[in-house]
PDB file of C-alpha atoms in Angstrom:
ATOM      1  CA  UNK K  11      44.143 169.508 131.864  1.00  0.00           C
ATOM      2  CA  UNK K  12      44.525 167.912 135.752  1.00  0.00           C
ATOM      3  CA  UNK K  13      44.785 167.162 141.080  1.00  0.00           C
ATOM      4  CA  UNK K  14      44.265 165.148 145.412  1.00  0.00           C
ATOM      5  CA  UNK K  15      43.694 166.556 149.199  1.00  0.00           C
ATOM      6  CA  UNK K  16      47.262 166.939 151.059  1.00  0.00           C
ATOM      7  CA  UNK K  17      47.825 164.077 153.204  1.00  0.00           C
ATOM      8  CA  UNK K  18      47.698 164.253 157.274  1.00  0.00           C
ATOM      9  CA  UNK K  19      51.687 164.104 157.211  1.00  0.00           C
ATOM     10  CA  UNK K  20      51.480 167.147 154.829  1.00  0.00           C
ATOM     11  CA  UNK K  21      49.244 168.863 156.026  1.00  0.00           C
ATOM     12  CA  UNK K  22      50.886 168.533 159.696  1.00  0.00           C
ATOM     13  CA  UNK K  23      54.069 170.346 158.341  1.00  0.00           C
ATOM     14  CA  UNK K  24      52.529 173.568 157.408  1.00  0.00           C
ATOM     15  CA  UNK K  25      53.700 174.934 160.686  1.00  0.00           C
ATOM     16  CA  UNK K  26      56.841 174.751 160.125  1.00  0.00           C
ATOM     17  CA  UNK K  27      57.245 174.775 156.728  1.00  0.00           C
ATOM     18  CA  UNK K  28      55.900 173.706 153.088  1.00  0.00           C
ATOM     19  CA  UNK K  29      57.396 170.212 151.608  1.00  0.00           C
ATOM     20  CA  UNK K  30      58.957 169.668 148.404  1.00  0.00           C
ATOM     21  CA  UNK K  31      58.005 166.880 147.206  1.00  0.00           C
ATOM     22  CA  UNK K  32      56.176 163.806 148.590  1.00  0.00           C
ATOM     23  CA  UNK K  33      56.319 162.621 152.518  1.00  0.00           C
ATOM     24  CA  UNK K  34      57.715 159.183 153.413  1.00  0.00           C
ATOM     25  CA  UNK K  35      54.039 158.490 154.544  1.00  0.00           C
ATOM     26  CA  UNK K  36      52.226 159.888 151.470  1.00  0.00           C
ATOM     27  CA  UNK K  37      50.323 157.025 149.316  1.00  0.00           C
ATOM     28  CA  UNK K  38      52.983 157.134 146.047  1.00  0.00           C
ATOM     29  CA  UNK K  39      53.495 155.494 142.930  1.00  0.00           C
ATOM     30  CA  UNK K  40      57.084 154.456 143.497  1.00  0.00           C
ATOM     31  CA  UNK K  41      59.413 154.841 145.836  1.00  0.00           C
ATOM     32  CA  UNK K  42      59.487 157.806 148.467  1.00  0.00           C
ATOM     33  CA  UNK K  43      61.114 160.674 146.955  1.00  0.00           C
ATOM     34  CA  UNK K  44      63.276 163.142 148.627  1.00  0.00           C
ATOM     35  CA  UNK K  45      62.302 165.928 150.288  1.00  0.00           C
ATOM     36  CA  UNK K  46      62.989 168.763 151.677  1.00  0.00           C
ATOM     37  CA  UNK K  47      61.558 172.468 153.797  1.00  0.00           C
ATOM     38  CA  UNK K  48      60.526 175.301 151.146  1.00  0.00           C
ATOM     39  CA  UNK K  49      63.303 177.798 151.827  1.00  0.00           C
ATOM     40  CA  UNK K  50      63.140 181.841 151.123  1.00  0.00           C
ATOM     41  CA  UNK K  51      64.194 181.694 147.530  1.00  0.00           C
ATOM     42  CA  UNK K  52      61.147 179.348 146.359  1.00  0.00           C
ATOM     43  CA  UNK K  53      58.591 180.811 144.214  1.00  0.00           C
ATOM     44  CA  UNK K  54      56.085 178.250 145.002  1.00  0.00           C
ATOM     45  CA  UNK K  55      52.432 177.762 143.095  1.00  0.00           C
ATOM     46  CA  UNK K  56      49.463 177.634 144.689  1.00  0.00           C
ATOM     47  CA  UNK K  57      46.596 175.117 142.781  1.00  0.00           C
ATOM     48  CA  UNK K  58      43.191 176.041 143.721  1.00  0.00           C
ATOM     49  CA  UNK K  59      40.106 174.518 142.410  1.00  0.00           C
ATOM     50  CA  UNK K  60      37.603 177.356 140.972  1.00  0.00           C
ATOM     51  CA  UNK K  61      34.010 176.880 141.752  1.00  0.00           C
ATOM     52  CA  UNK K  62      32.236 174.385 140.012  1.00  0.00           C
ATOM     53  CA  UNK K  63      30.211 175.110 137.041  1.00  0.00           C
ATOM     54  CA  UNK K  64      27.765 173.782 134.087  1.00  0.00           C
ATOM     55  CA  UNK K  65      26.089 170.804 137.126  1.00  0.00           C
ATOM     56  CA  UNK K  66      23.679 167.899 135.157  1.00  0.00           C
ATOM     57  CA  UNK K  67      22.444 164.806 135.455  1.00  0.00           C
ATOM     58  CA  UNK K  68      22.650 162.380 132.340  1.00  0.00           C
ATOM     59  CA  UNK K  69      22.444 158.910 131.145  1.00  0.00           C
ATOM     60  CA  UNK K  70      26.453 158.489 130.124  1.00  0.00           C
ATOM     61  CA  UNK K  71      26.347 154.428 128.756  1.00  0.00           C
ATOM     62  CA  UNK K  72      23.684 153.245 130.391  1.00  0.00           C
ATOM     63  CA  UNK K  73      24.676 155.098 133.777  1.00  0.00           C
ATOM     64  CA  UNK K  74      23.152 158.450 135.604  1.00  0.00           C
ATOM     65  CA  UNK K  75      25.690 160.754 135.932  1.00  0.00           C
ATOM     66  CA  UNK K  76      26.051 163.719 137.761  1.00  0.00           C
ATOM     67  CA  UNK K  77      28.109 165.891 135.399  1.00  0.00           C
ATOM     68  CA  UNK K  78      29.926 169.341 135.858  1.00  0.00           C
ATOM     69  CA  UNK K  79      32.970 171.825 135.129  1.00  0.00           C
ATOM     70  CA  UNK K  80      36.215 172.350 137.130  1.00  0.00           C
ATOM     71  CA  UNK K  81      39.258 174.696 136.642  1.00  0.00           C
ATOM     72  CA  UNK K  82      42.524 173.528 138.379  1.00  0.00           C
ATOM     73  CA  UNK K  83      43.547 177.442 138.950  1.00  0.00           C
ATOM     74  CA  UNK K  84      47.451 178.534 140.222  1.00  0.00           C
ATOM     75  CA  UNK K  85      47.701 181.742 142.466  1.00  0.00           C
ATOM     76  CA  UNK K  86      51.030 181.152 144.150  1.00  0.00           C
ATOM     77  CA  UNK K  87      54.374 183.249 143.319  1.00  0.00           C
ATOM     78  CA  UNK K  88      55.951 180.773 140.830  1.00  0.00           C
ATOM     79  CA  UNK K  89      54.923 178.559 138.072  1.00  0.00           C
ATOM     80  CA  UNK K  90      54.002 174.750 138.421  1.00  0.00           C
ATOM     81  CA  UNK K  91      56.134 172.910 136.078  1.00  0.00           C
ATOM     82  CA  UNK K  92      56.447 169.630 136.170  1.00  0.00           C
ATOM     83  CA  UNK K  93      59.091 167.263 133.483  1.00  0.00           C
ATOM     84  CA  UNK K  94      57.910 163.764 133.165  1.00  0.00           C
ATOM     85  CA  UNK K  95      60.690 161.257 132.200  1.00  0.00           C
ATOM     86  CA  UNK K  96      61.878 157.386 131.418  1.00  0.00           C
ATOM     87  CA  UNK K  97      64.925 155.814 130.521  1.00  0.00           C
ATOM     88  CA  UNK K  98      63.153 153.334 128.157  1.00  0.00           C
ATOM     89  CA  UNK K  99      60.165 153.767 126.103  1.00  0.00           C
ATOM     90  CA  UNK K 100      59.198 149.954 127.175  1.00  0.00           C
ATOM     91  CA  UNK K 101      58.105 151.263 130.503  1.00  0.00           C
ATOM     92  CA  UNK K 102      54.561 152.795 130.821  1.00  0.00           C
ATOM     93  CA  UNK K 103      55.211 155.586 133.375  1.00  0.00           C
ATOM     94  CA  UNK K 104      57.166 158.351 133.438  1.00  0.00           C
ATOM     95  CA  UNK K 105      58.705 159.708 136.972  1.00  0.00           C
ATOM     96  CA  UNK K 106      58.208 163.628 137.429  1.00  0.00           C
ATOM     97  CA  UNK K 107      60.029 165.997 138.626  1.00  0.00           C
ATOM     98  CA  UNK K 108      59.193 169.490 139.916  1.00  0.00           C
ATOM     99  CA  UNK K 109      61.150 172.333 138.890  1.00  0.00           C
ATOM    100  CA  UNK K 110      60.571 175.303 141.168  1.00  0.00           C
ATOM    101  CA  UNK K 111      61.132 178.982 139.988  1.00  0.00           C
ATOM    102  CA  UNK K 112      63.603 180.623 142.330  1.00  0.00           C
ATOM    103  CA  UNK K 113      63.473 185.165 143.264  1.00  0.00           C
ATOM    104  CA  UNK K 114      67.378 185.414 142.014  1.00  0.00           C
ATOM    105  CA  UNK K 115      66.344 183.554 138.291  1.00  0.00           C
ATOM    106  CA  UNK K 116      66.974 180.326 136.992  1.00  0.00           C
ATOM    107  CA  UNK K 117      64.586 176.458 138.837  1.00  0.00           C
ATOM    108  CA  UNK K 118      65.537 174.280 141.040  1.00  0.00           C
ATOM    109  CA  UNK K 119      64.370 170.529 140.325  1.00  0.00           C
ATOM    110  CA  UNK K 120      63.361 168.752 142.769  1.00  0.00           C
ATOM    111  CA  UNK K 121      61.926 164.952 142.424  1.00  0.00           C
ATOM    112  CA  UNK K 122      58.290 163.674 143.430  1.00  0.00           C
ATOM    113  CA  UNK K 123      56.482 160.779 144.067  1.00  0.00           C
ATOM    114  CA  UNK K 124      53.859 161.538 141.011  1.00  0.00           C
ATOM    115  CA  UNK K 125      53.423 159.801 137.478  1.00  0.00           C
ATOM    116  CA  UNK K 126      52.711 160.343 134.245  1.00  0.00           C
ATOM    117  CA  UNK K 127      51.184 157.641 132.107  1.00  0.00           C
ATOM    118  CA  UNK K 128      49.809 157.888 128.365  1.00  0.00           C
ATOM    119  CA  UNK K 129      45.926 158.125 128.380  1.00  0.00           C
ATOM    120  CA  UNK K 130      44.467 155.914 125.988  1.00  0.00           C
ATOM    121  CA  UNK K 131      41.325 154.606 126.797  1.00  0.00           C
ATOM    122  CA  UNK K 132      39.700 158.077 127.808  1.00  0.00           C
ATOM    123  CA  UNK K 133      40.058 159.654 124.815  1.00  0.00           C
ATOM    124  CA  UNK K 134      42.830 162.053 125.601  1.00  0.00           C
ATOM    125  CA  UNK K 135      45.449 160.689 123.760  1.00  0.00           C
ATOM    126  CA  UNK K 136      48.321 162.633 125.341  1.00  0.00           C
ATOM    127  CA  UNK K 137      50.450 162.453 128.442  1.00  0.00           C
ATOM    128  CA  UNK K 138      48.373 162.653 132.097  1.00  0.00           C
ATOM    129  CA  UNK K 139      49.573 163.457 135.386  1.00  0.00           C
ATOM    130  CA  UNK K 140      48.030 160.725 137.366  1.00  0.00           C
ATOM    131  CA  UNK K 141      45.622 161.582 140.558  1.00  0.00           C
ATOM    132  CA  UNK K 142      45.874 165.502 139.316  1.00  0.00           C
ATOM    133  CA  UNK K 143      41.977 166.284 140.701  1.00  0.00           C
ATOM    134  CA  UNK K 144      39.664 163.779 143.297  1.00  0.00           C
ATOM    135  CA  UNK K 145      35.817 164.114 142.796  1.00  0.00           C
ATOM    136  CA  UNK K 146      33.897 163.165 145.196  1.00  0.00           C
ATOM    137  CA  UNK K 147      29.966 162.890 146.821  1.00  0.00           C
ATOM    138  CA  UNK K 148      29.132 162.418 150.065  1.00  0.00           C
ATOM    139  CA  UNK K 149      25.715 163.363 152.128  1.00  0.00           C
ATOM    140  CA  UNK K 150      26.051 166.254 154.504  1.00  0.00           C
ATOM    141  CA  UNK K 151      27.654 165.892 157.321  1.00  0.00           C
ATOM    142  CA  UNK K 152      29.139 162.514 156.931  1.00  0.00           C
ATOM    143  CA  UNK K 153      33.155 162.138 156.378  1.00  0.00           C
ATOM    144  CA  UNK K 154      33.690 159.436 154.217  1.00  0.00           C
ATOM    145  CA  UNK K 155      32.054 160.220 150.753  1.00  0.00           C
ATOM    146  CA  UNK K 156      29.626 157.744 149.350  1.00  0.00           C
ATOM    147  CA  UNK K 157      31.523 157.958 145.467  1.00  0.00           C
ATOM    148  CA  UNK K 158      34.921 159.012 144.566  1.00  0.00           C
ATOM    149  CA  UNK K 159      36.446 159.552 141.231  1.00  0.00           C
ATOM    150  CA  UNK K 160      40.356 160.088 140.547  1.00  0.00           C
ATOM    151  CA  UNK K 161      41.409 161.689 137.350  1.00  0.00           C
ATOM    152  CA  UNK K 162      44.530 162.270 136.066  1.00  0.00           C
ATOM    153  CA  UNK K 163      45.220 165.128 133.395  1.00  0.00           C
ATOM    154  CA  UNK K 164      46.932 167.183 131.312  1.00  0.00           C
ATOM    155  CA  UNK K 165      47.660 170.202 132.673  1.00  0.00           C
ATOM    156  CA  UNK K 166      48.235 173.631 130.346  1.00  0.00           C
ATOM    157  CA  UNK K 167      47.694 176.653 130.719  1.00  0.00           C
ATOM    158  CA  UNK K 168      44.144 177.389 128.808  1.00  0.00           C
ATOM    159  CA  UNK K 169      42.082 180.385 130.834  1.00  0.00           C
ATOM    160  CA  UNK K 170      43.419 183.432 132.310  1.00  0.00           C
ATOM    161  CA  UNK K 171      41.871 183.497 135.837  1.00  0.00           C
ATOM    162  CA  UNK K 172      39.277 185.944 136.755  1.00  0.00           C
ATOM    163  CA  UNK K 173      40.219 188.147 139.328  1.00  0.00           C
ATOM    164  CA  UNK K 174      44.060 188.044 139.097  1.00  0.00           C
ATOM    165  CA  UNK K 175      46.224 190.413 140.174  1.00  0.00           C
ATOM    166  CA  UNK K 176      47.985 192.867 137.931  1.00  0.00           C
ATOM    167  CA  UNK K 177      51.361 190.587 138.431  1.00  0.00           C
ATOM    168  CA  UNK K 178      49.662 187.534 137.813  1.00  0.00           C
ATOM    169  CA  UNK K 179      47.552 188.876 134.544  1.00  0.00           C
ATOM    170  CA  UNK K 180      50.873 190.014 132.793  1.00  0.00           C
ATOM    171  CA  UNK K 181      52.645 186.195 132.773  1.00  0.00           C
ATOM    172  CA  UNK K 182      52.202 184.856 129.409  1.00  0.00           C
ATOM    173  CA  UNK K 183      51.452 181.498 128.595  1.00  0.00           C
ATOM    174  CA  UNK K 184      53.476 178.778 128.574  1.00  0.00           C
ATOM    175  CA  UNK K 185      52.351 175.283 128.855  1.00  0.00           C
ATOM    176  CA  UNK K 186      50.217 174.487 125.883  1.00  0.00           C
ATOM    177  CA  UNK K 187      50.241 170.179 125.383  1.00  0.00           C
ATOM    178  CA  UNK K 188      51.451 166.855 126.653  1.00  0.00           C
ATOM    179  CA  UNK K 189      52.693 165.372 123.695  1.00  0.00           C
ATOM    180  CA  UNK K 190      49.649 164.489 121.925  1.00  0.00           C
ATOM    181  CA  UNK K 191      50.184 161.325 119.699  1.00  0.00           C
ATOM    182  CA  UNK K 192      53.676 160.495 121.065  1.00  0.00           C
ATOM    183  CA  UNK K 193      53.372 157.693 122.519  1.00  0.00           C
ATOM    184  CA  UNK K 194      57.255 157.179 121.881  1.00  0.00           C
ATOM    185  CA  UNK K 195      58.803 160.172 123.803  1.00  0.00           C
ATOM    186  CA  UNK K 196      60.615 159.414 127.252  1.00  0.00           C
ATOM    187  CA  UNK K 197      60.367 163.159 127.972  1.00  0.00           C
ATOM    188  CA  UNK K 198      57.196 165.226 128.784  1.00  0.00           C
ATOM    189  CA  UNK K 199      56.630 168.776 130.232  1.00  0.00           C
ATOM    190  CA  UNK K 200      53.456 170.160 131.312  1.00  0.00           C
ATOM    191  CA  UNK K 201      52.263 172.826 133.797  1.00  0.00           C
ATOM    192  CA  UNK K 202      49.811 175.640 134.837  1.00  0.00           C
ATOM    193  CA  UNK K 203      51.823 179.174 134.645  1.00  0.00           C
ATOM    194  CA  UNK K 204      50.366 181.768 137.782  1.00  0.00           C
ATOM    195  CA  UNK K 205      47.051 183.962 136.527  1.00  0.00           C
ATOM    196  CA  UNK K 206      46.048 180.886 135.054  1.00  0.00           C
ATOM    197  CA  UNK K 207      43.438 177.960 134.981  1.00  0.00           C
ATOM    198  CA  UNK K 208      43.002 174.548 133.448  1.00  0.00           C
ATOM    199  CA  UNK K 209      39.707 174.106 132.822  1.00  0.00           C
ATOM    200  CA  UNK K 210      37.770 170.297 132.320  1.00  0.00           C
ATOM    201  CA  UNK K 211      34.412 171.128 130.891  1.00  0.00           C
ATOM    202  CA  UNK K 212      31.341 169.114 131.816  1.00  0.00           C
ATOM    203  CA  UNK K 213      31.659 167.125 128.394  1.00  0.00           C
ATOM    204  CA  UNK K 214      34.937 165.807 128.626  1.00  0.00           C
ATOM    205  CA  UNK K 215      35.519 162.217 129.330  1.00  0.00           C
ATOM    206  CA  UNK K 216      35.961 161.621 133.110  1.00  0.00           C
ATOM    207  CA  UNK K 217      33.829 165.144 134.366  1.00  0.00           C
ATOM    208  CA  UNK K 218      31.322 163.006 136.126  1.00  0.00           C
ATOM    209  CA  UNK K 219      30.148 160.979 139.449  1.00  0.00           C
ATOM    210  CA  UNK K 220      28.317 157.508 138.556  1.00  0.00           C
ATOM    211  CA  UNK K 221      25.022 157.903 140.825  1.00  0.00           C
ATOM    212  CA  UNK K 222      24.451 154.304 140.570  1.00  0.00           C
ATOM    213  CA  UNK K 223      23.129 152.898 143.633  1.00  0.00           C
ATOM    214  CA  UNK K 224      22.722 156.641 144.874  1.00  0.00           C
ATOM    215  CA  UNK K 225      19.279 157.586 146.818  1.00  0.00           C
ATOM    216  CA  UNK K 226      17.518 159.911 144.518  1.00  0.00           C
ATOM    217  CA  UNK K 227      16.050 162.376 145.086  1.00  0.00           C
ATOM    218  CA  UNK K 228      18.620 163.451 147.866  1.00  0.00           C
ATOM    219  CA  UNK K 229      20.833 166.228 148.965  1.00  0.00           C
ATOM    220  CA  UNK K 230      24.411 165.635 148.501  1.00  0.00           C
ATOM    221  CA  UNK K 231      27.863 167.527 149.221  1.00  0.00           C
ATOM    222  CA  UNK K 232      29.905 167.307 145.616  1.00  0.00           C
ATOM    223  CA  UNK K 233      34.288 168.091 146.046  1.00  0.00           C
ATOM    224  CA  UNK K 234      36.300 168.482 143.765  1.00  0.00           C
ATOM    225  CA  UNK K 235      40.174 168.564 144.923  1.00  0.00           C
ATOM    226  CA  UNK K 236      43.344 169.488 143.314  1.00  0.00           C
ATOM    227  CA  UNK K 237      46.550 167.338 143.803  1.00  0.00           C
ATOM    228  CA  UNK K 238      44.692 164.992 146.649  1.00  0.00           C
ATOM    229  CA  UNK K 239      47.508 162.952 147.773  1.00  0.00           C
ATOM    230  CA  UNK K 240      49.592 165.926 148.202  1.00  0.00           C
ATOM    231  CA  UNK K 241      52.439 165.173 145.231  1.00  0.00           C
ATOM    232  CA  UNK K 242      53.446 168.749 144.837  1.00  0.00           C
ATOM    233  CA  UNK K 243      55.086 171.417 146.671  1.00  0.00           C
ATOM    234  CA  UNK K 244      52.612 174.643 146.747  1.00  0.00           C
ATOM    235  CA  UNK K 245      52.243 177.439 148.757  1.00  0.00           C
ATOM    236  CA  UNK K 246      49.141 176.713 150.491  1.00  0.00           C
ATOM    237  CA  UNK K 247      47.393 173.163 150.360  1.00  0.00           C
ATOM    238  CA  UNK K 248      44.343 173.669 152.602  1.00  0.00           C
ATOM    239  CA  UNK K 249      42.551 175.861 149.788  1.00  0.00           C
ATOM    240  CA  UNK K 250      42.802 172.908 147.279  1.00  0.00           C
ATOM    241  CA  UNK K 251      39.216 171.963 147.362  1.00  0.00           C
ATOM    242  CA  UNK K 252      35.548 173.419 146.365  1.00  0.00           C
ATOM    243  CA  UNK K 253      32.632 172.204 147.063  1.00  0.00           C
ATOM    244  CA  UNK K 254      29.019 172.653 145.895  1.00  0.00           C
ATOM    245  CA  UNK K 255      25.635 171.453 147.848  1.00  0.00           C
ATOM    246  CA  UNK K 256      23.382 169.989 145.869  1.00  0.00           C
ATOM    247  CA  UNK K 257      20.091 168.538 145.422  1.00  0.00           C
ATOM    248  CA  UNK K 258      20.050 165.898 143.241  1.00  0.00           C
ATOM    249  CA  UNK K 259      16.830 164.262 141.525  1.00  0.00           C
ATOM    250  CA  UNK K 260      16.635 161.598 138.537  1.00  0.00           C
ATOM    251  CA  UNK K 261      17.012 164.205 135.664  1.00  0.00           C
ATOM    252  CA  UNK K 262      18.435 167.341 137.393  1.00  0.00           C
ATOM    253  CA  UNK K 263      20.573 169.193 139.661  1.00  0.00           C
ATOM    254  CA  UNK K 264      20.038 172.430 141.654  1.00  0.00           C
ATOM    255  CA  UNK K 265      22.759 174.415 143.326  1.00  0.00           C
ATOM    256  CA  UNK K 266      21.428 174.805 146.593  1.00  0.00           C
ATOM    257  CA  UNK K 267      24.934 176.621 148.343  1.00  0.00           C
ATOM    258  CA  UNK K 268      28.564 177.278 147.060  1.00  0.00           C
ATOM    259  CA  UNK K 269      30.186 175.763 149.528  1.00  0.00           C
ATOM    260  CA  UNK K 270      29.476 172.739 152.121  1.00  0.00           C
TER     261      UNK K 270
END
């Protein structure tokens, strides 16, 4: 299970041309990774985040929450693979690299400026791709959000998308773990294959916005984004968020719009 918004720098390249891998100006991990312009032969993905579903407000330890599902989905032409790696098992992250399908066979690896770290205080217990999704609640019309939530994930391949297209349907699965339990390994490989989605249901650790502080009752604009720093090389990164607006009260939630 995993995703950020591109950055500006990203973003301002899509004229010309889709990155792979991170811009010198993106907000990174380590060092600034090479890059270079998507050429012809690149079967890129395409993460999208699904609508969100199953919306709540709980008491999570002591907290309200606003609580809900998201599916990191991939529509693109290629798969998203991505091999996390160390040369030592004394250091805590592993660097990742992307390895892009290519129309005449074989993938190209290319490196990025993402990280992989062991989850262990989340209850995951397996390798996550760090800043994989952004959450985030803001009232209408105003651009910074008023709470934001980073997660990082593992991503499989765990829900055939609804709505795919005949091509997309017939790609089996590939990606099924992150190394549960092996906290030893200097070597991990996770990924979403295309015609599928990653789903993170309302009950798993990290699915929720603390509305501490919050005015309640109040109408609020909830995101959820995909890759938000703009780590990977896709397709397509201005459809990497949804959005639902919602009215929010001390024990509830109603969907007022899909989008806002």
């Amino acid at each position: 299970m995993l995703a950020t918004a591109a950055t500006a720098a990203t973003a301002a390249t899509v004229a010309t041309g889709v990155l792979l891998g991170a811009t010198a100006t993106a907000t990174a991990d380590h060092g600034a990774a090479p890059h270079r312009v998507a050429g012809p032969e690149d079967r890129l993905p395409d993460l999208q985040m699904e609508p969100l579903s199953d919306h709540r407000v709980q008491i999570l330890e002591g907290r309200r929450v606003l609580r809900f599902t998201a599916v990191i989905a991939n529509r693109g032409d290629g798969a998203l693979e991505l091999v996390g790696s160390r040369t030592s098992t004394s250091t805590p992250r592993m660097s990742v690299v992307q390895r892009i399908d290519q129309r005449g066979g074989g993938r190209e690896s290319v490196p990025t400026d993402a990280v992989m770290t062991y989850a262990v205080d989340d209850n995951h217990s397996h390798w996550h791709l760090q800043h994989a999704a952004e959450y985030r609640l803001r009232v209408p019309g105003e651009e910074h959000p008023r709470v934001a939530h980073k997660e990082g994930f593992c991503l499989i391949d765990d829900e055939r998308l609804p709505g795919a297209s005949s091509g997309e349907a017939a790609e089996p699965a590939v990606y099924d773990g992150c190394e549960e339990g092996l906290t030893e390994t200097r070597s991990v490989t996770q990924g979403i294959s295309v015609g599928w989605g990653d789903p993170y249901s309302f009950d798993v650790w990290g699915q929720w916005i603390d509305l501490t502080g919050l005015s309640l009752p109040g109408r609020y604009c909830l995101e959820a984004t995909a890759d938000p720093r703009g780590l990977l090389a896709e397709t397509d990164t201005g459809n990497n968020t949804t959005s639902a607006l919602v009215d929010l009260t001390s024990n509830g939630v109603k969907v007022v719009d899909t989008r806002c």
